[in-house]
Amino acid sequence: MRRRFCRPPRLREAFPPIRPAPEQRAEFFNSTGNPTGTRILALHLPGLATEILRVPGPVLTWRMERNRRVVAAADIQAMALGVRPGQALADAQALAPQVAVHSDAPETSASRLTALALWALRLAPLVAPDPPDGILVNITGTGHLSGGEEAMMRRVLAGLARLGHTAYAAVAGTAGAAMALARCGGSFPVPPGGEAVAIATLPISVLRLEAEVTTGLRRLGLHQIGDLLAQPRAPLVRRFGAGLSLMLDRATGDTAEPFRSIRPVPEWSVALDFEEPLITRAAIDGVVERLLTQLCTQLAKEGQGLRRLVLRAHCVDGGVQEAETGLGLASRDPHHLARLLAPKLEKLAPGFGFDRIALLAERMEPLAAAQAGLVEEDERLALSALLDRVAQRLPAWRLRPRESHWPERAVERADPLSPAPVPEGWAARDHPLRLLRRPERLEAVAVLPDAPPFRIRWRGQWVLVRAAEGPERLEPEWWRDRADRPVRDYYRVEMPDGRRLWVCRSGGPGSPRWFLHGLLP
């Protein structure tokens, strides 16, 4: 191990850059948004399908269409030789026999696109993959952190180049306009409100319409997006459907478009970037301790506490590793949070090292300052801390009563610290503490239809019952069960060896079925 990794990590200019002063390199992000308007950064990776092969060019991939092989994707070198996507594979090989041929792997491409979308979370907390070869980043309110939107575009393109990907970038007020510009080779940032003018000269193929729609528009002499925007919408909708009009409205900003981020936006986050990647556990622990202190200090100012904390570690090779922990009660104690994260940090695999670590507060609750010395409050906090530590290794839950007289529905799992009100009349039921997960089938003999059994066959043996009482009749819950569900009669049965069973008879007197449903104390 190189000795330089044993020193305290030095902060480098963040990606995106945060503040020049080293003591201010931790950035807090408030998810309330920016009132100046939405800004979308679109990244187009035209060579993704061939770059994931990690082989020298020229190279192409092929796929089956109906009963013939066609070119799915080609790198720049192959396209310079005349190879084009959609071309018959035989024609491409005859035209450029020196091109390496590989089968298309759409699953691998989709997985890599997801990984790159996670990598782009260092730019902004809202990132969405745009299959098959695009990424959308909502950079609203974060452009100034990189010295402007143009600087952010240059930095992200340089970062993708280091990861082995060629990309084009564009920034606009809508995702449709930004991605259309990126697919045409990128451009300078489009000023707010200028989306319609910016995309007017682009070909209609960048809208990714269906092939039949694109062909029909070209037959009408409509080759550019500006030609479509100049046409009345009603004839276009009648001939090509409402999807075309909706796509144009979203691209120009006339209609809002949902942004489906790959990860939920955190309520607060704090992050550090490093000049030298972190490899040792001691260095990672020191950074996490520093981030927790800063995050908890900020939460104390806001009067908030954490309920869900996520640690996101960005690797030098572009990978992203995450560790998360939940809390039973809201807390902003950095020592308690550090103890909860400690087992999670053991599973991190730094590899070549982490160049960015972020802590995300994905769920918070109001948390007032607690008064010291209150016994009940101290016991409650101590119990919560204990359950939080137990929950890191074992599932922790409690049983909560439900408003149902059906035995298997009488309780449900709940958070161990959540309130558990008891429905009226629920505590008066004299039911066993343990129900069998799957009731066991029995055979029983009774003198009268509703009388308790005096003899039962259980696990292959006939046994005379020493004592029995019942029945306790339970009707089906009409608001939940089907109309033909049979009633149940429950009996308390004592065996000769002293064991007490909770036996159920289901069905009418004509064809009853007997089951063992629980064990009595």
Coordinates of C-alpha atoms in Angstrom, one line a residue:
M1 CA 0.0 0.0 0.0
R2 CA 1.3 3.4 -0.9
R3 CA 2.1 5.6 2.1
R4 CA 0.3 8.6 0.8
F5 CA -3.0 7.0 1.4
C6 CA -2.3 6.9 5.1
R7 CA -2.3 10.7 5.4
P8 CA -5.5 12.6 6.1
P9 CA -7.3 13.0 2.7
R10 CA -6.9 16.3 1.0
L11 CA -9.9 17.9 -0.5
R12 CA -9.8 18.7 -4.1
E13 CA -12.0 20.8 -6.3
A14 CA -15.3 19.1 -6.1
F15 CA -17.2 17.6 -9.0
P16 CA -19.1 19.8 -9.2
P17 CA -16.8 22.3 -7.5
I18 CA -18.3 23.6 -4.2
R19 CA -16.2 26.3 -2.6
P20 CA -12.6 27.3 -2.9
A21 CA -11.8 27.3 0.8
P22 CA -10.9 23.8 2.1
E23 CA -13.0 24.2 5.2
Q24 CA -16.0 24.9 3.0
R25 CA -15.8 22.0 0.6
A26 CA -18.8 20.3 2.2
E27 CA -22.0 21.2 0.3
F28 CA -25.5 21.2 1.7
F29 CA -28.3 20.8 -0.8
N30 CA -31.9 21.9 0.0
S31 CA -34.5 20.1 -2.1
T32 CA -36.9 23.0 -2.2
G33 CA -35.8 23.8 -5.8
N34 CA -34.9 27.0 -7.6
P35 CA -37.6 29.5 -8.4
T36 CA -35.8 30.8 -11.5
G37 CA -36.9 27.8 -13.6
T38 CA -36.0 24.2 -14.5
R39 CA -32.7 23.5 -16.2
I40 CA -31.9 20.1 -17.7
L41 CA -28.5 18.8 -18.7
A42 CA -28.8 16.1 -21.4
L43 CA -26.0 13.7 -22.1
H44 CA -26.0 11.6 -25.3
L45 CA -23.7 8.6 -25.5
P46 CA -23.8 7.5 -29.2
G47 CA -21.1 4.8 -28.9
L48 CA -22.4 3.2 -25.7
A49 CA -23.3 -0.1 -27.3
T50 CA -19.8 -0.6 -28.8
E51 CA -17.8 1.1 -26.0
I52 CA -19.0 -1.5 -23.4
L53 CA -17.2 -4.2 -25.4
R54 CA -13.8 -2.7 -24.4
V55 CA -12.2 -3.8 -27.7
P56 CA -10.2 -1.7 -30.2
G57 CA -12.1 -0.5 -33.2
P58 CA -13.4 -0.7 -35.8
V59 CA -16.2 -2.7 -34.3
L60 CA -20.0 -3.3 -34.8
T61 CA -22.8 -5.1 -33.1
W62 CA -25.6 -7.0 -34.8
R63 CA -29.1 -8.2 -33.9
M64 CA -31.9 -10.2 -35.4
E65 CA -34.8 -8.5 -37.2
R66 CA -37.3 -11.0 -38.3
N67 CA -35.2 -13.5 -40.2
R68 CA -32.1 -11.4 -41.0
R69 CA -29.1 -10.0 -39.3
V70 CA -28.8 -6.3 -39.2
V71 CA -26.2 -3.8 -37.8
A72 CA -27.4 -2.6 -34.4
A73 CA -24.5 -0.2 -33.7
A74 CA -21.1 0.8 -35.0
D75 CA -18.3 2.9 -33.7
I76 CA -16.8 5.9 -35.3
Q77 CA -14.1 4.0 -37.2
A78 CA -16.6 1.5 -38.6
M79 CA -19.0 4.3 -39.7
A80 CA -16.0 6.0 -41.4
L81 CA -15.8 2.8 -43.5
G82 CA -19.4 3.1 -44.6
V83 CA -21.1 0.9 -42.0
R84 CA -24.5 2.2 -40.7
P85 CA -27.0 1.0 -38.1
G86 CA -29.9 -0.8 -39.7
Q87 CA -27.7 -2.1 -42.6
A88 CA -27.7 -5.8 -43.4
L89 CA -24.8 -7.5 -41.6
A90 CA -23.8 -9.3 -44.9
D91 CA -23.6 -6.0 -46.7
A92 CA -21.6 -4.4 -43.9
Q93 CA -19.0 -7.3 -43.9
A94 CA -18.7 -7.1 -47.6
L95 CA -18.1 -3.3 -47.4
A96 CA -15.7 -3.4 -44.5
P97 CA -14.4 -6.9 -43.8
Q98 CA -11.8 -5.6 -41.3
V99 CA -14.6 -4.6 -38.9
A100 CA -14.9 -6.8 -35.8
V101 CA -18.4 -8.2 -35.4
H102 CA -20.0 -8.8 -32.0
S103 CA -23.6 -9.7 -31.0
D104 CA -25.7 -6.9 -29.5
A105 CA -26.1 -6.9 -25.7
P106 CA -29.0 -4.6 -24.8
E107 CA -29.0 -5.8 -21.2
T108 CA -25.4 -4.9 -20.7
S109 CA -25.9 -1.5 -22.3
A110 CA -28.9 -0.8 -20.0
S111 CA -26.9 -1.9 -17.0
R112 CA -24.0 0.4 -18.0
L113 CA -26.4 3.3 -18.6
T114 CA -27.8 2.8 -15.1
A115 CA -24.3 2.8 -13.6
L116 CA -23.4 6.0 -15.5
A117 CA -26.7 7.6 -14.2
L118 CA -25.6 6.7 -10.6
W119 CA -22.2 8.2 -11.4
A120 CA -23.9 11.4 -12.5
L121 CA -25.5 11.8 -9.1
R122 CA -22.3 13.7 -8.2
L123 CA -23.6 16.5 -10.4
A124 CA -27.1 16.9 -8.9
P125 CA -29.5 14.8 -6.8
L126 CA -32.0 14.3 -9.7
V127 CA -30.7 12.0 -12.5
A128 CA -32.8 9.9 -14.9
P129 CA -31.5 7.5 -17.5
D130 CA -33.0 8.1 -21.0
P131 CA -32.7 4.7 -22.7
P132 CA -31.1 3.5 -24.9
D133 CA -28.1 5.9 -24.8
G134 CA -29.1 9.1 -22.9
I135 CA -28.9 10.6 -19.4
L136 CA -30.9 13.5 -18.0
V137 CA -29.7 15.6 -15.1
N138 CA -31.8 18.2 -13.4
I139 CA -29.3 20.9 -12.6
T140 CA -31.8 23.5 -11.4
G141 CA -30.0 25.7 -8.9
T142 CA -26.7 23.8 -9.1
G143 CA -25.1 25.4 -12.2
H144 CA -23.2 28.0 -10.1
L145 CA -21.4 25.3 -8.2
S146 CA -19.4 24.5 -11.3
G147 CA -18.8 28.1 -12.4
G148 CA -21.7 28.1 -14.8
E149 CA -23.5 25.7 -17.1
E150 CA -20.9 25.7 -19.8
A151 CA -18.2 24.8 -17.3
M152 CA -20.4 22.0 -15.9
M153 CA -20.9 20.6 -19.5
R154 CA -17.1 20.6 -20.0
R155 CA -16.5 18.9 -16.7
V156 CA -19.0 16.1 -17.2
L157 CA -17.8 15.4 -20.7
A158 CA -14.2 15.1 -19.4
G159 CA -15.4 12.8 -16.6
L160 CA -17.2 10.5 -19.1
A161 CA -14.1 10.5 -21.3
R162 CA -12.0 9.3 -18.4
L163 CA -14.5 6.5 -18.0
G164 CA -14.1 5.6 -21.7
H165 CA -17.2 7.1 -23.2
T166 CA -17.7 9.6 -25.9
A167 CA -20.7 11.9 -25.1
Y168 CA -22.4 15.1 -26.2
A169 CA -24.1 17.5 -23.9
A170 CA -26.7 20.2 -24.0
V171 CA -28.6 22.3 -21.4
A172 CA -32.1 23.7 -21.9
G173 CA -35.2 24.4 -19.9
T174 CA -36.9 21.1 -21.0
A175 CA -35.7 17.5 -21.3
G176 CA -37.0 17.1 -24.8
A177 CA -35.1 20.1 -26.2
A178 CA -31.9 19.4 -24.3
M179 CA -31.8 15.7 -25.5
A180 CA -32.7 16.7 -29.1
L181 CA -29.7 19.2 -29.1
A182 CA -27.4 16.6 -27.5
R183 CA -28.3 14.0 -30.2
C184 CA -27.3 16.5 -32.8
G185 CA -23.8 16.9 -31.3
G186 CA -24.5 19.2 -28.4
S187 CA -24.7 23.0 -28.2
F188 CA -24.2 26.0 -25.9
P189 CA -26.8 26.3 -23.1
V190 CA -30.2 27.4 -24.4
P191 CA -31.5 30.5 -22.5
P192 CA -34.8 30.1 -20.7
G193 CA -37.7 30.3 -23.0
G194 CA -35.6 29.8 -26.2
E195 CA -36.2 26.1 -26.6
A196 CA -38.5 26.4 -29.6
V197 CA -36.0 28.6 -31.5
A198 CA -33.1 26.3 -30.6
I199 CA -34.7 23.1 -31.9
A200 CA -36.4 24.6 -34.9
T201 CA -33.6 23.7 -37.4
L202 CA -33.1 20.2 -36.0
P203 CA -34.2 17.2 -38.1
I204 CA -37.4 15.4 -36.9
S205 CA -35.4 12.2 -36.4
V206 CA -34.0 13.5 -33.1
L207 CA -37.5 13.3 -31.6
R208 CA -37.3 9.5 -31.8
L209 CA -40.8 9.1 -33.3
E210 CA -42.1 5.9 -34.7
A211 CA -40.7 5.0 -38.1
E212 CA -44.2 5.2 -39.7
V213 CA -44.7 8.7 -38.3
T214 CA -41.3 9.9 -39.4
T215 CA -41.8 8.5 -42.9
G216 CA -45.3 10.1 -43.1
L217 CA -44.0 13.5 -42.0
R218 CA -41.2 13.5 -44.6
R219 CA -43.7 12.6 -47.4
L220 CA -45.5 15.8 -46.4
G221 CA -42.3 17.8 -46.8
L222 CA -41.8 18.2 -43.0
H223 CA -38.2 17.6 -42.4
Q224 CA -37.3 19.9 -39.5
I225 CA -38.9 20.4 -36.1
G226 CA -39.6 24.0 -37.1
D227 CA -41.8 22.8 -39.9
L228 CA -43.9 20.8 -37.4
L229 CA -44.1 23.8 -35.0
A230 CA -45.4 26.0 -37.8
Q231 CA -48.3 23.5 -38.7
P232 CA -51.7 23.6 -37.0
R233 CA -51.9 20.9 -34.4
A234 CA -55.4 19.5 -35.2
P235 CA -54.5 18.0 -38.6
L236 CA -51.3 16.5 -37.2
V237 CA -53.1 14.9 -34.3
R238 CA -55.8 13.5 -36.6
R239 CA -53.3 11.9 -38.9
F240 CA -50.4 10.9 -36.6
G241 CA -52.0 10.8 -33.1
A242 CA -51.7 12.9 -30.0
G243 CA -48.3 11.6 -29.1
L244 CA -46.6 13.8 -31.7
S245 CA -48.3 16.9 -30.3
L246 CA -47.5 16.0 -26.7
M247 CA -43.8 15.5 -27.6
L248 CA -43.6 18.9 -29.3
D249 CA -45.3 20.6 -26.3
R250 CA -43.0 19.0 -23.9
A251 CA -39.9 20.0 -25.9
T252 CA -41.0 23.6 -26.2
G253 CA -42.1 23.8 -22.5
D254 CA -45.8 24.3 -23.2
T255 CA -46.6 21.1 -21.3
A256 CA -44.9 19.9 -18.1
E257 CA -43.0 16.6 -18.2
P258 CA -42.4 14.4 -15.2
F259 CA -38.8 13.7 -14.2
R260 CA -38.3 10.2 -12.9
S261 CA -35.1 10.2 -11.0
I262 CA -33.1 7.0 -10.5
R263 CA -32.9 7.9 -6.8
P264 CA -35.2 9.9 -4.6
V265 CA -34.1 13.4 -3.9
P266 CA -32.7 13.8 -0.4
E267 CA -34.0 16.4 1.9
W268 CA -30.5 17.3 2.9
S269 CA -27.1 16.1 1.8
V270 CA -23.4 16.7 2.5
A271 CA -20.5 15.6 0.4
L272 CA -16.7 15.7 0.2
D273 CA -14.4 15.3 -2.8
F274 CA -10.8 14.3 -2.6
E275 CA -7.6 14.9 -4.5
E276 CA -6.3 11.5 -3.4
P277 CA -8.7 8.5 -3.5
L278 CA -9.6 6.9 -0.1
I279 CA -8.6 3.3 0.3
T280 CA -8.0 2.6 4.0
R281 CA -10.8 2.1 6.4
A282 CA -9.3 4.6 8.8
A283 CA -9.5 7.4 6.2
I284 CA -13.1 6.4 5.3
D285 CA -14.1 6.5 9.0
G286 CA -12.5 9.9 9.5
V287 CA -14.4 11.3 6.5
V288 CA -17.7 9.8 7.6
E289 CA -17.2 11.2 11.1
R290 CA -16.6 14.7 9.7
L291 CA -19.6 14.5 7.4
L292 CA -21.9 13.3 10.2
T293 CA -20.8 16.2 12.4
Q294 CA -21.6 18.7 9.7
L295 CA -24.9 17.1 8.8
C296 CA -26.1 16.9 12.4
T297 CA -25.0 20.5 13.0
Q298 CA -27.1 21.6 10.1
L299 CA -30.1 19.5 11.2
A300 CA -29.9 20.9 14.7
K301 CA -30.2 24.4 13.2
E302 CA -33.3 23.3 11.3
G303 CA -34.9 21.5 14.3
Q304 CA -34.9 18.2 12.3
G305 CA -33.8 14.6 13.1
L306 CA -32.9 11.7 10.8
R307 CA -35.0 8.7 10.2
R308 CA -33.2 7.3 7.2
L309 CA -29.6 7.9 6.3
V310 CA -27.8 6.8 3.1
L311 CA -24.1 6.8 2.5
R312 CA -23.1 7.0 -1.2
A313 CA -19.4 6.4 -2.1
H314 CA -18.2 7.2 -5.7
C315 CA -15.3 5.0 -6.9
V316 CA -12.5 6.3 -9.1
D317 CA -13.5 3.9 -11.9
G318 CA -17.1 5.3 -12.0
G319 CA -18.8 2.8 -9.8
V320 CA -21.1 3.8 -7.0
Q321 CA -21.6 1.9 -3.7
E322 CA -24.4 2.7 -1.2
A323 CA -25.0 1.9 2.4
E324 CA -28.2 2.8 4.2
T325 CA -29.6 2.7 7.7
G326 CA -32.9 3.4 9.3
L327 CA -33.8 4.7 12.8
G328 CA -36.7 3.9 15.0
L329 CA -36.8 7.4 16.4
A330 CA -35.5 10.6 14.8
S331 CA -32.0 11.4 15.9
R332 CA -29.2 13.8 15.1
D333 CA -26.6 12.3 17.4
P334 CA -23.4 11.8 15.3
H335 CA -22.0 9.1 17.6
H336 CA -25.2 7.0 17.4
L337 CA -25.3 7.4 13.7
A338 CA -21.6 6.4 13.4
R339 CA -22.3 3.2 15.3
L340 CA -25.1 2.3 13.0
L341 CA -23.0 3.0 9.9
A342 CA -20.0 1.1 11.1
P343 CA -21.3 -2.5 10.1
K344 CA -22.3 -1.1 6.7
L345 CA -18.8 0.4 6.1
E346 CA -17.3 -3.1 6.4
K347 CA -19.1 -4.1 3.2
L348 CA -17.7 -1.3 1.1
A349 CA -15.1 -2.4 -1.5
P350 CA -12.9 0.7 -2.3
G351 CA -11.0 -1.0 -5.1
F352 CA -8.9 1.8 -6.6
G353 CA -10.4 4.2 -4.0
F354 CA -13.3 6.6 -3.5
D355 CA -13.0 10.1 -4.8
R356 CA -16.3 11.3 -3.4
I357 CA -18.4 10.4 -0.3
A358 CA -21.8 11.8 0.4
L359 CA -24.3 11.4 3.2
L360 CA -28.0 11.8 2.3
A361 CA -30.8 12.5 4.7
E362 CA -33.6 10.8 2.7
R363 CA -36.2 11.0 5.5
M364 CA -36.4 13.5 8.4
E365 CA -38.8 14.4 11.1
P366 CA -39.1 17.5 13.4
L367 CA -37.0 16.9 16.5
A368 CA -37.1 19.4 19.3
A369 CA -34.2 19.7 21.8
A370 CA -34.6 17.1 24.6
Q371 CA -34.5 18.0 28.2
A372 CA -31.8 16.1 30.0
G373 CA -32.5 14.2 33.2
L374 CA -36.1 13.0 32.4
V375 CA -36.1 9.3 33.2
E376 CA -38.9 8.3 30.8
E377 CA -37.3 10.2 27.9
D378 CA -33.9 8.8 28.6
E379 CA -35.3 5.2 28.7
R380 CA -37.2 5.8 25.5
L381 CA -34.1 7.0 23.7
A382 CA -32.0 4.2 25.1
L383 CA -34.5 1.6 23.9
S384 CA -34.6 3.3 20.5
A385 CA -30.8 3.2 20.2
L386 CA -30.7 -0.5 21.2
L387 CA -33.4 -1.4 18.6
D388 CA -31.5 0.5 16.0
R389 CA -28.3 -1.5 16.6
V390 CA -30.2 -4.8 16.7
A391 CA -32.0 -4.0 13.5
Q392 CA -28.7 -3.7 11.6
R393 CA -28.3 -7.5 12.0
L394 CA -31.8 -8.9 12.7
P395 CA -35.3 -7.8 11.7
A396 CA -37.0 -6.0 14.5
W397 CA -40.7 -5.7 14.8
R398 CA -43.6 -6.0 17.2
L399 CA -47.1 -7.4 17.0
R400 CA -49.9 -4.9 16.9
P401 CA -53.6 -5.8 17.5
R402 CA -56.0 -5.4 14.5
E403 CA -59.7 -5.0 14.4
S404 CA -60.5 -8.5 13.3
H405 CA -62.0 -11.5 15.1
W406 CA -60.4 -14.0 12.7
P407 CA -57.4 -15.5 14.5
E408 CA -54.8 -15.2 11.8
R409 CA -55.8 -11.6 11.2
A410 CA -55.9 -10.5 14.9
V411 CA -52.4 -9.1 14.9
E412 CA -50.0 -7.6 12.4
R413 CA -46.3 -6.7 12.3
A414 CA -45.4 -3.1 13.1
D415 CA -42.5 -0.9 13.9
P416 CA -41.2 -1.8 17.3
L417 CA -41.5 1.8 18.6
S418 CA -44.9 2.7 17.0
P419 CA -48.0 3.0 19.2
A420 CA -50.1 -0.1 19.5
P421 CA -53.7 0.8 20.4
V422 CA -55.9 -2.1 21.5
P423 CA -59.3 -2.3 19.8
E424 CA -62.3 -2.5 22.0
G425 CA -63.0 -6.0 23.2
W426 CA -59.7 -7.4 21.8
A427 CA -58.0 -8.1 25.1
A428 CA -61.1 -10.1 26.4
R429 CA -60.5 -12.9 23.9
D430 CA -59.0 -16.0 25.4
H431 CA -57.0 -17.1 22.4
P432 CA -53.6 -19.0 22.4
L433 CA -50.4 -17.0 22.3
R434 CA -49.1 -19.2 19.5
L435 CA -50.8 -20.0 16.3
L436 CA -49.5 -22.6 13.9
R437 CA -48.3 -21.1 10.6
R438 CA -50.1 -23.9 8.8
P439 CA -52.9 -25.6 10.7
E440 CA -52.5 -29.4 11.0
R441 CA -55.3 -31.7 9.8
L442 CA -57.0 -33.8 12.5
E443 CA -59.7 -36.5 12.7
A444 CA -62.2 -36.2 15.6
V445 CA -65.2 -38.0 17.0
A446 CA -68.0 -36.1 18.8
V447 CA -71.3 -37.3 20.3
L448 CA -73.3 -34.4 19.0
P449 CA -72.8 -32.1 16.0
D450 CA -71.8 -29.1 18.3
A451 CA -70.3 -31.1 21.1
P452 CA -66.6 -31.1 21.9
P453 CA -64.6 -34.0 20.5
F454 CA -64.0 -36.9 22.9
R455 CA -61.5 -38.7 20.7
I456 CA -59.0 -37.3 18.2
R457 CA -56.5 -38.7 15.8
W458 CA -53.4 -36.5 15.7
R459 CA -50.1 -37.4 13.9
G460 CA -51.2 -40.9 13.2
Q461 CA -52.5 -41.9 16.7
W462 CA -56.0 -42.0 18.2
V463 CA -56.1 -40.3 21.7
L464 CA -58.9 -40.0 24.2
V465 CA -59.5 -36.5 25.3
R466 CA -59.2 -35.9 29.0
A467 CA -61.3 -32.6 29.0
A468 CA -62.7 -30.3 26.5
E469 CA -64.8 -27.1 26.3
G470 CA -66.5 -25.2 23.6
P471 CA -67.6 -24.3 21.0
E472 CA -66.6 -20.7 20.3
R473 CA -68.1 -19.9 17.0
L474 CA -66.5 -17.4 14.7
E475 CA -68.4 -16.1 11.7
P476 CA -66.6 -15.0 8.5
E477 CA -66.0 -11.3 8.1
W478 CA -68.6 -10.4 5.5
W479 CA -66.8 -7.2 4.5
R480 CA -63.6 -9.1 3.6
D481 CA -64.4 -12.8 3.0
R482 CA -66.2 -14.5 0.2
A483 CA -69.9 -15.3 0.9
D484 CA -69.5 -19.1 0.9
R485 CA -66.7 -19.2 3.5
P486 CA -67.7 -21.7 6.2
V487 CA -68.0 -20.8 9.9
R488 CA -65.5 -22.1 12.5
D489 CA -66.1 -23.7 15.9
Y490 CA -63.1 -23.6 18.3
Y491 CA -62.6 -26.1 21.2
R492 CA -60.1 -26.2 24.0
V493 CA -58.9 -29.8 24.4
E494 CA -56.7 -31.3 27.1
M495 CA -54.6 -34.4 26.2
P496 CA -53.8 -37.2 28.6
D497 CA -50.2 -36.0 28.9
G498 CA -51.4 -32.5 29.9
R499 CA -50.9 -30.7 26.7
R500 CA -53.7 -28.3 25.8
L501 CA -54.7 -27.8 22.1
W502 CA -56.9 -25.2 20.3
V503 CA -58.9 -27.3 17.9
C504 CA -61.0 -25.9 15.0
R505 CA -63.9 -27.5 13.2
S506 CA -64.7 -25.9 9.9
G507 CA -67.8 -26.5 7.9
G508 CA -71.3 -27.6 8.7
P509 CA -72.5 -30.7 10.6
G510 CA -72.7 -32.7 7.4
S511 CA -69.0 -32.6 6.4
P512 CA -66.9 -31.1 9.1
R513 CA -63.1 -30.8 8.9
W514 CA -61.0 -30.6 12.0
F515 CA -57.7 -28.8 12.4
L516 CA -55.2 -28.0 15.1
H517 CA -54.8 -24.2 15.0
G518 CA -52.8 -23.4 18.1
L519 CA -51.2 -24.5 21.4
L520 CA -52.6 -23.3 24.7
P521 CA -50.4 -22.5 27.7

